[in-house]
Amino acid sequence: MRRKSDLPSKLCAHCARPFTWRKKWARDWDAVRFCSERCRREARSVRTEDRPR
């Protein structure tokens, strides 16, 4: 059994909070940038709102 402190962690690209590895991210841990679905959605909306029309 691994302890949570032994798992790899990253900083969220949107909220800059640390988050740790989850089993569902095992296949694409290198591509994971956001800690949650909410951060992913908000980052997309901020990016599209900043674009000039």
mmCIF file with all atom_site columns, C-alpha atoms in Angstrom:
data_model
loop_
_atom_site.group_PDB
_atom_site.id
_atom_site.type_symbol
_atom_site.label_atom_id
_atom_site.label_alt_id
_atom_site.label_comp_id
_atom_site.label_asym_id
_atom_site.label_entity_id
_atom_site.label_seq_id
_atom_site.pdbx_PDB_ins_code
_atom_site.Cartn_x
_atom_site.Cartn_y
_atom_site.Cartn_z
_atom_site.occupancy
_atom_site.B_iso_or_equiv
_atom_site.pdbx_formal_charge
_atom_site.auth_seq_id
_atom_site.auth_comp_id
_atom_site.auth_asym_id
_atom_site.auth_atom_id
_atom_site.pdbx_PDB_model_num
ATOM 1  C CA . MET A 1 1  ? 0.000   0.000  0.000   1.00 0.00 ? 1  MET A CA 1
ATOM 2  C CA . ARG A 1 2  ? 1.314   3.441  -0.947  1.00 0.00 ? 2  ARG A CA 1
ATOM 3  C CA . ARG A 1 3  ? 0.830   6.476  1.196   1.00 0.00 ? 3  ARG A CA 1
ATOM 4  C CA . LYS A 1 4  ? -0.637  9.571  -0.412  1.00 0.00 ? 4  LYS A CA 1
ATOM 5  C CA . SER A 1 5  ? 2.525   11.491 0.424   1.00 0.00 ? 5  SER A CA 1
ATOM 6  C CA . ASP A 1 6  ? 4.510   9.053  -1.758  1.00 0.00 ? 6  ASP A CA 1
ATOM 7  C CA . LEU A 1 7  ? 2.438   9.780  -4.882  1.00 0.00 ? 7  LEU A CA 1
ATOM 8  C CA . PRO A 1 8  ? 3.611   12.298 -7.509  1.00 0.00 ? 8  PRO A CA 1
ATOM 9  C CA . SER A 1 9  ? 2.002   15.743 -7.492  1.00 0.00 ? 9  SER A CA 1
ATOM 10 C CA . LYS A 1 10 ? 1.632   18.767 -9.784  1.00 0.00 ? 10 LYS A CA 1
ATOM 11 C CA . LEU A 1 11 ? 0.319   22.324 -9.655  1.00 0.00 ? 11 LEU A CA 1
ATOM 12 C CA . CYS A 1 12 ? -2.983  23.070 -11.363 1.00 0.00 ? 12 CYS A CA 1
ATOM 13 C CA . ALA A 1 13 ? -2.598  25.302 -14.432 1.00 0.00 ? 13 ALA A CA 1
ATOM 14 C CA . HIS A 1 14 ? -5.691  27.314 -13.485 1.00 0.00 ? 14 HIS A CA 1
ATOM 15 C CA . CYS A 1 15 ? -5.830  27.642 -9.679  1.00 0.00 ? 15 CYS A CA 1
ATOM 16 C CA . ALA A 1 16 ? -2.138  26.870 -8.941  1.00 0.00 ? 16 ALA A CA 1
ATOM 17 C CA . ARG A 1 17 ? -3.057  24.477 -6.120  1.00 0.00 ? 17 ARG A CA 1
ATOM 18 C CA . PRO A 1 18 ? -1.148  21.218 -5.733  1.00 0.00 ? 18 PRO A CA 1
ATOM 19 C CA . PHE A 1 19 ? -2.895  17.972 -6.621  1.00 0.00 ? 19 PHE A CA 1
ATOM 20 C CA . THR A 1 20 ? -1.737  14.373 -6.467  1.00 0.00 ? 20 THR A CA 1
ATOM 21 C CA . TRP A 1 21 ? -1.811  11.464 -8.859  1.00 0.00 ? 21 TRP A CA 1
ATOM 22 C CA . ARG A 1 22 ? -5.069  9.530  -9.208  1.00 0.00 ? 22 ARG A CA 1
ATOM 23 C CA . LYS A 1 23 ? -5.506  6.038  -10.557 1.00 0.00 ? 23 LYS A CA 1
ATOM 24 C CA . LYS A 1 24 ? -7.820  7.244  -13.354 1.00 0.00 ? 24 LYS A CA 1
ATOM 25 C CA . TRP A 1 25 ? -4.970  9.496  -14.609 1.00 0.00 ? 25 TRP A CA 1
ATOM 26 C CA . ALA A 1 26 ? -2.450  6.624  -14.736 1.00 0.00 ? 26 ALA A CA 1
ATOM 27 C CA . ARG A 1 27 ? -2.446  6.374  -18.554 1.00 0.00 ? 27 ARG A CA 1
ATOM 28 C CA . ASP A 1 28 ? -1.974  10.087 -19.255 1.00 0.00 ? 28 ASP A CA 1
ATOM 29 C CA . TRP A 1 29 ? -0.443  11.641 -16.127 1.00 0.00 ? 29 TRP A CA 1
ATOM 30 C CA . ASP A 1 30 ? 1.966   13.680 -18.287 1.00 0.00 ? 30 ASP A CA 1
ATOM 31 C CA . ALA A 1 31 ? -0.970  15.321 -20.094 1.00 0.00 ? 31 ALA A CA 1
ATOM 32 C CA . VAL A 1 32 ? -2.997  16.172 -16.958 1.00 0.00 ? 32 VAL A CA 1
ATOM 33 C CA . ARG A 1 33 ? -2.873  19.937 -16.323 1.00 0.00 ? 33 ARG A CA 1
ATOM 34 C CA . PHE A 1 34 ? -5.896  20.683 -14.151 1.00 0.00 ? 34 PHE A CA 1
ATOM 35 C CA . CYS A 1 35 ? -6.898  19.424 -10.714 1.00 0.00 ? 35 CYS A CA 1
ATOM 36 C CA . SER A 1 36 ? -10.601 19.184 -11.500 1.00 0.00 ? 36 SER A CA 1
ATOM 37 C CA . GLU A 1 37 ? -13.224 19.394 -14.218 1.00 0.00 ? 37 GLU A CA 1
ATOM 38 C CA . ARG A 1 38 ? -14.251 22.793 -12.844 1.00 0.00 ? 38 ARG A CA 1
ATOM 39 C CA . CYS A 1 39 ? -10.741 24.232 -13.303 1.00 0.00 ? 39 CYS A CA 1
ATOM 40 C CA . ARG A 1 40 ? -10.566 22.808 -16.827 1.00 0.00 ? 40 ARG A CA 1
ATOM 41 C CA . ARG A 1 41 ? -13.909 24.402 -17.778 1.00 0.00 ? 41 ARG A CA 1
ATOM 42 C CA . GLU A 1 42 ? -13.046 27.769 -16.203 1.00 0.00 ? 42 GLU A CA 1
ATOM 43 C CA . ALA A 1 43 ? -9.655  27.866 -17.902 1.00 0.00 ? 43 ALA A CA 1
ATOM 44 C CA . ARG A 1 44 ? -11.315 27.270 -21.279 1.00 0.00 ? 44 ARG A CA 1
ATOM 45 C CA . SER A 1 45 ? -13.928 29.984 -20.691 1.00 0.00 ? 45 SER A CA 1
ATOM 46 C CA . VAL A 1 46 ? -11.296 32.521 -19.610 1.00 0.00 ? 46 VAL A CA 1
ATOM 47 C CA . ARG A 1 47 ? -9.211  31.729 -22.680 1.00 0.00 ? 47 ARG A CA 1
ATOM 48 C CA . THR A 1 48 ? -12.158 32.134 -25.099 1.00 0.00 ? 48 THR A CA 1
ATOM 49 C CA . GLU A 1 49 ? -13.380 35.345 -23.419 1.00 0.00 ? 49 GLU A CA 1
ATOM 50 C CA . ASP A 1 50 ? -9.971  36.986 -23.844 1.00 0.00 ? 50 ASP A CA 1
ATOM 51 C CA . ARG A 1 51 ? -9.949  36.509 -27.608 1.00 0.00 ? 51 ARG A CA 1
ATOM 52 C CA . PRO A 1 52 ? -10.765 39.575 -29.733 1.00 0.00 ? 52 PRO A CA 1
ATOM 53 C CA . ARG A 1 53 ? -13.846 39.174 -31.871 1.00 0.00 ? 53 ARG A CA 1
#
